[in-house]
Amino acid sequence: PIYIERGILKKLGDEIKKIYNNKKIAVVTDSIVEKLYADNVKETLEKSGFEVKIISFEAGEESKNVNTLLKVYDELLDFEIHRGNLIIALGGGVVGDLCGFAAATLFRGIPFVQIPTTILAQVDSSVGGKVAVDLKRGKNLIGNFYHPKAVFIDPDVLDTLSDKILSDGMAEVIKYGAIKDKDLFDSLMGFKDREELFKNIEKVIYTCCSIKKDVVEKDEKDTGERMLLNFGHTIGHAIEKIYNYKTYTHGEGVAIGMYAMTEYSEREGITEKGTAEKIKNILIKYNLPYEMPKVNRDDMLKAIKLDKKNIGKNMHIILLNRIGESFVKETSKEDFI
Ligand code: NAD
């Protein structure tokens, strides 16, 4: 179950009581979210009679590694957690992925709940069961499929997001519209500003989660329809990697990727005319880049080959027929480049 409700964080204790009847709860979070929300979460859980331990690590993608994971295992063991207890991931996609992986692997699995606090985590990473940490060789290389017991989404926590992190996550929201839902795409284009977006954010989150849920239910292990969710991601991941994850955020990479793919497929006569322009305009509106940086062909090929999704001779690319309609196409890496 996925609950989307403003203010749900304040009554989390009551909600958790409905799905968990043991005592201990470990809340895993990062240093920024801890300062903003951990005290409130601890308080509501304790009011409902739970024994709570907050486990926090330094915010940021650099923390999503095996060292942090080992520290989290240690703190969970210090708390004497066992299989009958509950772990809560409170934070963005980094916390959700790392905490989910810890929950999936410690004692071969402890139940966990996701409380996503970025727009990206609310519409994407908290749903679908993918959990992982990064290796030096690449992102998300060790992971698993492990679904949370429930996802609690409180849109109010998005108020504290910086414009930059909001824009970053909006790339994924735009992606859902582009691949599956023209109405969503059009309404995103129609919102005047952050305020108007936030007035409508529950509907936006609901729409995105429903799309992800439908796709994942048809293809959990990412061999068919789930690949549609990678629209713009092959180029996006490559750009992120080429620039050492320092110049472009994930959302920015995806934004550039969506535009580049659509511009190409429109030129090839595959995609309805005017679609690339629509993508460009919506990216500009949400302060996202669309222009491909000048990258070396060999660097691009190397980055694409390193992506775990592109193992073997051929790879899958996602193209649009038009806004709201997408399909998967198989191609060779050389042709893709
Ligand atoms: P993140 O978790 O690093 O969060 C971004 C920043 O926002 C962090 O500094 C965080 O501390 C801060 N933050 C979080 N919530 C906040 C709030 N409410 N107010 C203010 N600041 C807040 O990054 P992200 O963009 O949420 O997630 C990216 C990660 O998600 C990547 O590691 C990516 O691989 C992963 N991901 C996973 C899936 C999946 O299916 N599992 C899907 C997409 C992305």
Short mmCIF file of C-alpha atoms and ligand atoms in Angstrom, two decimals:
data_model
loop_
_atom_site.label_atom_id
_atom_site.label_comp_id
_atom_site.label_asym_id
_atom_site.label_seq_id
_atom_site.Cartn_x
_atom_site.Cartn_y
_atom_site.Cartn_z
CA PRO A 1 0.00 0.00 0.00
CA ILE A 2 1.05 3.55 -0.78
CA TYR A 3 -0.49 6.29 1.39
CA ILE A 4 -0.37 9.85 0.05
CA GLU A 5 -1.63 12.44 2.52
CA ARG A 6 -0.59 15.88 3.68
CA GLY A 7 0.46 15.75 7.33
CA ILE A 8 0.57 11.94 7.52
CA LEU A 9 4.01 12.17 9.13
CA LYS A 10 2.45 13.75 12.23
CA LYS A 11 0.29 10.68 12.85
CA LEU A 12 2.82 8.11 11.73
CA GLY A 13 2.73 6.31 15.09
CA ASP A 14 -0.98 5.46 14.65
CA GLU A 15 -0.43 4.36 11.06
CA ILE A 16 2.53 2.12 11.90
CA LYS A 17 0.52 0.56 14.75
CA LYS A 18 -1.95 -0.73 12.17
CA ILE A 19 0.76 -2.71 10.35
CA TYR A 20 3.32 -3.59 13.06
CA ASN A 21 2.76 -4.94 16.53
CA ASN A 22 6.25 -5.39 17.92
CA LYS A 23 8.23 -2.74 19.84
CA LYS A 24 11.52 -1.77 18.22
CA ILE A 25 11.80 0.53 15.23
CA ALA A 26 15.07 1.70 13.69
CA VAL A 27 14.72 4.87 11.62
CA VAL A 28 17.48 5.27 9.05
CA THR A 29 17.98 8.79 7.68
CA ASP A 30 20.62 11.23 6.48
CA SER A 31 22.19 14.24 8.21
CA ILE A 32 19.93 16.84 6.52
CA VAL A 33 16.61 15.02 6.89
CA GLU A 34 17.54 14.10 10.46
CA LYS A 35 17.69 17.79 11.43
CA LEU A 36 14.39 18.55 9.69
CA TYR A 37 12.16 15.60 10.54
CA ALA A 38 13.74 12.91 12.75
CA ASP A 39 12.65 14.43 16.08
CA ASN A 40 9.01 14.65 14.98
CA VAL A 41 9.03 11.11 13.63
CA LYS A 42 10.63 9.78 16.83
CA GLU A 43 8.08 11.63 18.94
CA THR A 44 5.00 10.32 17.12
CA LEU A 45 6.36 6.77 17.16
CA GLU A 46 7.23 6.93 20.86
CA LYS A 47 3.79 8.33 21.66
CA SER A 48 2.38 5.17 20.13
CA GLY A 49 4.54 3.07 22.43
CA PHE A 50 7.43 2.15 20.13
CA GLU A 51 11.10 2.04 21.13
CA VAL A 52 12.94 4.09 18.52
CA LYS A 53 16.55 4.46 17.43
CA ILE A 54 17.62 7.02 14.84
CA ILE A 55 20.51 5.94 12.61
CA SER A 56 21.92 8.73 10.47
CA PHE A 57 24.67 9.09 7.87
CA GLU A 58 26.13 12.02 5.94
CA ALA A 59 23.70 13.26 3.26
CA GLY A 60 24.58 12.75 -0.40
CA GLU A 61 25.18 10.14 -3.09
CA GLU A 62 28.82 9.71 -1.93
CA SER A 63 27.44 8.00 1.16
CA LYS A 64 25.56 5.34 -0.80
CA ASN A 65 28.38 2.84 -0.48
CA VAL A 66 29.44 -0.33 1.30
CA ASN A 67 31.20 1.53 4.14
CA THR A 68 28.03 3.36 5.12
CA LEU A 69 26.11 0.11 4.78
CA LEU A 70 28.48 -1.63 7.23
CA LYS A 71 27.98 1.20 9.74
CA VAL A 72 24.22 0.93 9.39
CA TYR A 73 24.37 -2.87 9.96
CA ASP A 74 26.48 -2.25 13.07
CA GLU A 75 24.07 0.27 14.51
CA LEU A 76 21.12 -2.00 13.78
CA LEU A 77 22.92 -4.84 15.59
CA ASP A 78 23.81 -2.54 18.53
CA PHE A 79 20.08 -1.84 18.80
CA GLU A 80 19.58 -5.64 18.93
CA ILE A 81 17.15 -5.57 16.08
CA HIS A 82 15.74 -8.88 14.87
CA ARG A 83 13.65 -10.23 12.01
CA GLY A 84 10.40 -9.46 13.78
CA ASN A 85 11.22 -5.73 14.04
CA LEU A 86 10.78 -2.86 11.65
CA ILE A 87 13.14 -0.48 9.86
CA ILE A 88 11.98 2.86 8.48
CA ALA A 89 13.78 4.63 5.63
CA LEU A 90 13.23 8.37 6.18
CA GLY A 91 14.76 10.42 3.37
CA GLY A 92 15.40 10.73 -0.32
CA GLY A 93 16.38 8.02 -2.77
CA VAL A 94 19.83 7.58 -1.26
CA VAL A 95 18.39 6.71 2.16
CA GLY A 96 15.62 4.56 0.63
CA ASP A 97 18.01 2.56 -1.53
CA LEU A 98 20.68 2.04 1.12
CA CYS A 99 18.31 1.40 4.00
CA GLY A 100 16.23 -0.90 1.80
CA PHE A 101 19.33 -2.88 0.91
CA ALA A 102 20.31 -3.14 4.59
CA ALA A 103 16.77 -4.30 5.41
CA ALA A 104 16.81 -6.83 2.56
CA THR A 105 20.10 -8.39 3.61
CA LEU A 106 20.48 -8.22 7.40
CA PHE A 107 19.28 -11.62 8.70
CA ARG A 108 18.13 -12.23 5.08
CA GLY A 109 15.41 -9.66 5.44
CA ILE A 110 13.79 -7.41 8.03
CA PRO A 111 10.48 -5.70 7.14
CA PHE A 112 10.87 -2.05 6.21
CA VAL A 113 8.73 0.99 5.47
CA GLN A 114 9.57 3.84 3.13
CA ILE A 115 8.95 7.47 4.07
CA PRO A 116 10.26 9.31 1.01
CA THR A 117 11.07 13.00 1.50
CA THR A 118 12.20 14.21 -1.95
CA ILE A 119 9.94 14.46 -4.98
CA LEU A 120 12.14 11.89 -6.74
CA ALA A 121 11.75 9.45 -3.89
CA GLN A 122 7.99 10.09 -3.62
CA VAL A 123 7.25 9.45 -7.29
CA ASP A 124 9.94 6.95 -8.11
CA SER A 125 12.52 5.34 -5.84
CA SER A 126 10.24 4.41 -2.92
CA VAL A 127 7.94 2.41 -5.21
CA GLY A 128 8.96 -0.69 -7.15
CA GLY A 129 11.23 -2.51 -4.74
CA LYS A 130 14.66 -1.73 -6.17
CA VAL A 131 17.23 -1.31 -3.40
CA ALA A 132 20.98 -0.88 -3.86
CA VAL A 133 24.30 0.70 -3.01
CA ASP A 134 27.00 1.99 -5.37
CA LEU A 135 30.45 0.60 -6.08
CA LYS A 136 33.42 2.69 -7.27
CA ARG A 137 32.88 1.17 -10.73
CA GLY A 138 29.32 2.38 -11.02
CA LYS A 139 26.00 3.23 -9.42
CA ASN A 140 23.59 0.69 -7.94
CA LEU A 141 25.83 -2.27 -8.80
CA ILE A 142 24.96 -4.31 -5.70
CA GLY A 143 21.30 -4.52 -4.97
CA ASN A 144 18.14 -6.52 -4.78
CA PHE A 145 14.41 -6.40 -5.32
CA TYR A 146 12.85 -5.97 -1.88
CA HIS A 147 9.50 -4.29 -1.44
CA PRO A 148 8.63 -2.14 1.55
CA LYS A 149 5.72 -3.18 3.76
CA ALA A 150 4.16 0.22 3.04
CA VAL A 151 5.05 3.64 1.67
CA PHE A 152 3.91 6.78 3.53
CA ILE A 153 4.11 9.92 1.41
CA ASP A 154 3.66 13.30 3.07
CA PRO A 155 3.72 16.01 0.38
CA ASP A 156 4.19 18.68 3.10
CA VAL A 157 7.83 17.68 3.56
CA LEU A 158 8.56 18.88 0.02
CA ASP A 159 8.23 22.48 1.30
CA THR A 160 11.80 22.33 2.64
CA LEU A 161 13.34 21.14 -0.66
CA SER A 162 15.63 23.59 -2.44
CA ASP A 163 14.56 24.67 -5.94
CA LYS A 164 17.50 22.73 -7.36
CA ILE A 165 16.56 19.41 -5.75
CA LEU A 166 12.92 19.98 -6.67
CA SER A 167 13.84 20.55 -10.33
CA ASP A 168 16.06 17.49 -10.28
CA GLY A 169 13.13 15.30 -9.21
CA MET A 170 10.73 16.98 -11.61
CA ALA A 171 12.71 15.45 -14.48
CA GLU A 172 11.28 12.05 -13.46
CA VAL A 173 7.77 13.51 -13.14
CA ILE A 174 8.06 14.93 -16.66
CA LYS A 175 9.30 11.53 -17.80
CA TYR A 176 6.10 9.82 -16.56
CA GLY A 177 4.05 12.32 -18.52
CA ALA A 178 6.17 11.85 -21.64
CA ILE A 179 6.04 8.04 -21.66
CA LYS A 180 2.53 7.38 -20.37
CA ASP A 181 0.29 10.31 -19.61
CA LYS A 182 -0.33 13.28 -21.88
CA ASP A 183 -2.74 14.86 -19.36
CA LEU A 184 -0.04 14.84 -16.70
CA PHE A 185 2.41 16.36 -19.17
CA ASP A 186 -0.05 19.09 -20.15
CA SER A 187 -0.95 19.94 -16.58
CA LEU A 188 2.75 20.21 -15.64
CA MET A 189 3.14 22.59 -18.53
CA GLY A 190 0.18 24.60 -17.27
CA PHE A 191 1.29 25.19 -13.66
CA LYS A 192 2.35 28.81 -13.24
CA ASP A 193 4.96 28.35 -10.54
CA ARG A 194 6.15 26.24 -7.60
CA GLU A 195 3.14 27.37 -5.58
CA GLU A 196 0.64 26.15 -8.15
CA LEU A 197 2.54 22.89 -8.59
CA PHE A 198 2.43 22.35 -4.82
CA LYS A 199 -1.31 23.03 -4.72
CA ASN A 200 -1.74 20.10 -7.10
CA ILE A 201 1.11 17.95 -5.87
CA GLU A 202 -0.98 15.13 -4.34
CA LYS A 203 -2.62 14.44 -7.71
CA VAL A 204 0.76 14.61 -9.45
CA ILE A 205 2.34 12.16 -6.98
CA TYR A 206 -0.69 9.85 -7.17
CA THR A 207 -0.54 9.82 -10.98
CA CYS A 208 3.19 9.05 -11.06
CA CYS A 209 2.96 6.31 -8.41
CA SER A 210 0.03 4.73 -10.26
CA ILE A 211 2.01 4.63 -13.49
CA LYS A 212 5.02 3.13 -11.75
CA LYS A 213 2.85 0.60 -9.90
CA ASP A 214 1.14 -0.53 -13.12
CA VAL A 215 4.41 -0.89 -14.98
CA VAL A 216 6.20 -2.71 -12.16
CA GLU A 217 3.29 -5.07 -11.57
CA LYS A 218 3.53 -6.16 -15.21
CA ASP A 219 7.32 -6.47 -15.23
CA GLU A 220 8.95 -6.41 -11.82
CA LYS A 221 12.39 -7.60 -12.94
CA ASP A 222 12.93 -5.04 -15.66
CA THR A 223 12.92 -7.19 -18.77
CA GLY A 224 10.02 -5.65 -20.66
CA GLU A 225 7.63 -2.82 -19.94
CA ARG A 226 9.56 -1.57 -16.88
CA MET A 227 12.29 -0.51 -19.30
CA LEU A 228 9.99 2.34 -20.42
CA LEU A 229 10.83 4.01 -17.12
CA ASN A 230 14.38 4.37 -18.44
CA PHE A 231 13.37 6.96 -21.04
CA GLY A 232 16.27 9.41 -21.27
CA HIS A 233 18.32 7.39 -18.78
CA THR A 234 20.94 5.78 -21.05
CA ILE A 235 22.29 9.15 -22.14
CA GLY A 236 21.57 10.62 -18.70
CA HIS A 237 23.61 7.98 -16.86
CA ALA A 238 26.44 8.31 -19.39
CA ILE A 239 26.61 12.09 -18.98
CA GLU A 240 26.52 11.81 -15.19
CA LYS A 241 29.35 9.28 -15.34
CA ILE A 242 31.51 11.16 -17.89
CA TYR A 243 31.40 14.23 -15.66
CA ASN A 244 32.15 12.12 -12.55
CA TYR A 245 28.72 12.78 -11.02
CA LYS A 246 29.84 16.35 -10.25
CA THR A 247 28.56 18.57 -13.06
CA TYR A 248 25.16 17.06 -13.86
CA THR A 249 22.62 15.74 -11.36
CA HIS A 250 20.61 12.64 -12.22
CA GLY A 251 17.57 14.69 -13.21
CA GLU A 252 19.66 16.97 -15.40
CA GLY A 253 21.19 13.98 -17.18
CA VAL A 254 17.76 12.46 -17.75
CA ALA A 255 16.44 15.79 -19.04
CA ILE A 256 19.23 16.01 -21.63
CA GLY A 257 18.67 12.35 -22.51
CA MET A 258 14.92 12.75 -23.05
CA TYR A 259 15.43 15.69 -25.38
CA ALA A 260 18.34 14.11 -27.29
CA MET A 261 16.43 10.85 -27.91
CA THR A 262 13.29 12.66 -29.00
CA GLU A 263 15.11 15.07 -31.25
CA TYR A 264 16.76 12.09 -32.94
CA SER A 265 13.62 9.99 -33.27
CA GLU A 266 11.65 12.94 -34.60
CA ARG A 267 14.31 13.53 -37.25
CA GLU A 268 14.06 9.83 -38.17
CA GLY A 269 10.32 10.20 -38.64
CA ILE A 270 9.51 7.87 -35.72
CA THR A 271 8.11 10.51 -33.39
CA GLU A 272 5.29 12.95 -34.14
CA LYS A 273 6.58 16.34 -35.28
CA GLY A 274 6.77 19.01 -32.56
CA THR A 275 7.33 16.51 -29.72
CA ALA A 276 10.98 17.47 -29.12
CA GLU A 277 9.96 21.11 -28.93
CA LYS A 278 7.36 20.25 -26.27
CA ILE A 279 9.99 18.38 -24.25
CA LYS A 280 12.42 21.28 -24.60
CA ASN A 281 9.81 23.80 -23.42
CA ILE A 282 8.80 21.81 -20.37
CA LEU A 283 12.44 21.29 -19.39
CA ILE A 284 13.10 25.03 -19.64
CA LYS A 285 10.01 25.67 -17.53
CA TYR A 286 11.32 23.42 -14.75
CA ASN A 287 14.86 24.86 -14.92
CA LEU A 288 16.32 21.74 -16.43
CA PRO A 289 18.92 21.62 -19.20
CA TYR A 290 18.17 20.13 -22.61
CA GLU A 291 21.33 20.72 -24.62
CA MET A 292 23.76 17.84 -24.98
CA PRO A 293 27.21 18.80 -23.74
CA LYS A 294 30.07 18.16 -26.18
CA VAL A 295 31.22 14.69 -25.22
CA ASN A 296 33.79 12.51 -26.87
CA ARG A 297 32.33 9.54 -28.79
CA ASP A 298 34.65 7.01 -27.12
CA ASP A 299 33.89 8.33 -23.63
CA MET A 300 30.19 7.98 -24.40
CA LEU A 301 30.60 4.41 -25.66
CA LYS A 302 32.69 3.48 -22.62
CA ALA A 303 30.13 4.98 -20.24
CA ILE A 304 27.28 3.19 -21.98
CA LYS A 305 29.11 -0.14 -21.85
CA LEU A 306 29.69 0.30 -18.12
CA ASP A 307 25.97 0.77 -17.48
CA LYS A 308 24.69 -2.50 -16.05
CA LYS A 309 21.57 -2.22 -18.22
CA ASN A 310 23.66 -2.46 -21.41
CA ILE A 311 25.50 -5.72 -20.95
CA GLY A 312 25.86 -7.75 -24.18
CA LYS A 313 26.03 -6.57 -27.77
CA ASN A 314 22.62 -4.97 -27.97
CA MET A 315 20.83 -2.50 -25.78
CA HIS A 316 17.29 -1.24 -25.37
CA ILE A 317 16.34 2.33 -26.02
CA ILE A 318 13.07 4.04 -25.23
CA LEU A 319 11.41 6.22 -27.83
CA LEU A 320 8.17 8.18 -27.99
CA ASN A 321 5.51 7.92 -30.68
CA ARG A 322 4.14 11.13 -29.26
CA ILE A 323 3.75 12.67 -25.77
CA GLY A 324 2.15 10.00 -23.57
CA GLU A 325 3.05 7.03 -25.79
CA SER A 326 6.35 5.20 -25.70
CA PHE A 327 7.96 1.93 -26.78
CA VAL A 328 11.13 -0.11 -26.33
CA LYS A 329 13.47 -0.67 -29.28
CA GLU A 330 16.49 -2.95 -29.44
CA THR A 331 19.62 -1.56 -31.07
CA SER A 332 23.38 -2.14 -31.08
CA LYS A 333 25.64 0.11 -29.03
CA GLU A 334 27.50 1.26 -32.13
CA ASP A 335 24.24 2.26 -33.85
CA PHE A 336 23.11 4.01 -30.70
CA ILE A 337 26.27 6.13 -30.57
P1 NAD B 1 19.00 12.24 -2.06
O1 NAD B 1 18.44 11.15 -1.27
O2 NAD B 1 20.49 12.41 -2.04
O3 NAD B 1 18.30 13.62 -1.65
C1 NAD B 1 18.75 14.82 -2.22
C2 NAD B 1 19.09 15.83 -1.13
O4 NAD B 1 17.89 16.31 -0.56
C3 NAD B 1 19.91 15.25 0.03
O5 NAD B 1 20.89 16.17 0.40
C4 NAD B 1 18.88 15.11 1.14
O6 NAD B 1 19.47 15.20 2.41
C5 NAD B 1 17.96 16.27 0.87
N1 NAD B 1 16.59 16.11 1.34
C6 NAD B 1 15.83 15.00 1.35
N2 NAD B 1 14.58 15.30 1.75
C7 NAD B 1 14.55 16.62 2.02
C8 NAD B 1 13.54 17.51 2.44
N3 NAD B 1 12.28 17.11 2.63
N4 NAD B 1 13.85 18.81 2.59
C9 NAD B 1 15.12 19.25 2.35
N5 NAD B 1 16.12 18.46 1.92
C10 NAD B 1 15.82 17.15 1.76
O7 NAD B 1 18.61 12.13 -3.61
P2 NAD B 1 17.25 11.76 -4.36
O8 NAD B 1 17.26 12.62 -5.56
O9 NAD B 1 16.09 11.75 -3.47
O10 NAD B 1 17.52 10.25 -4.80
C11 NAD B 1 18.56 9.89 -5.66
C12 NAD B 1 18.91 8.43 -5.45
O11 NAD B 1 17.77 7.65 -5.75
C13 NAD B 1 20.03 7.93 -6.34
O12 NAD B 1 20.95 7.22 -5.55
C14 NAD B 1 19.33 6.99 -7.30
O13 NAD B 1 20.16 5.92 -7.72
C15 NAD B 1 18.16 6.51 -6.49
N6 NAD B 1 17.01 6.05 -7.27
C16 NAD B 1 16.48 4.84 -6.98
C17 NAD B 1 15.38 4.38 -7.67
C18 NAD B 1 14.78 3.05 -7.32
O14 NAD B 1 13.89 2.58 -8.04
N7 NAD B 1 15.18 2.45 -6.23
C19 NAD B 1 14.81 5.16 -8.68
C20 NAD B 1 15.36 6.40 -8.96
C21 NAD B 1 16.47 6.85 -8.24
#
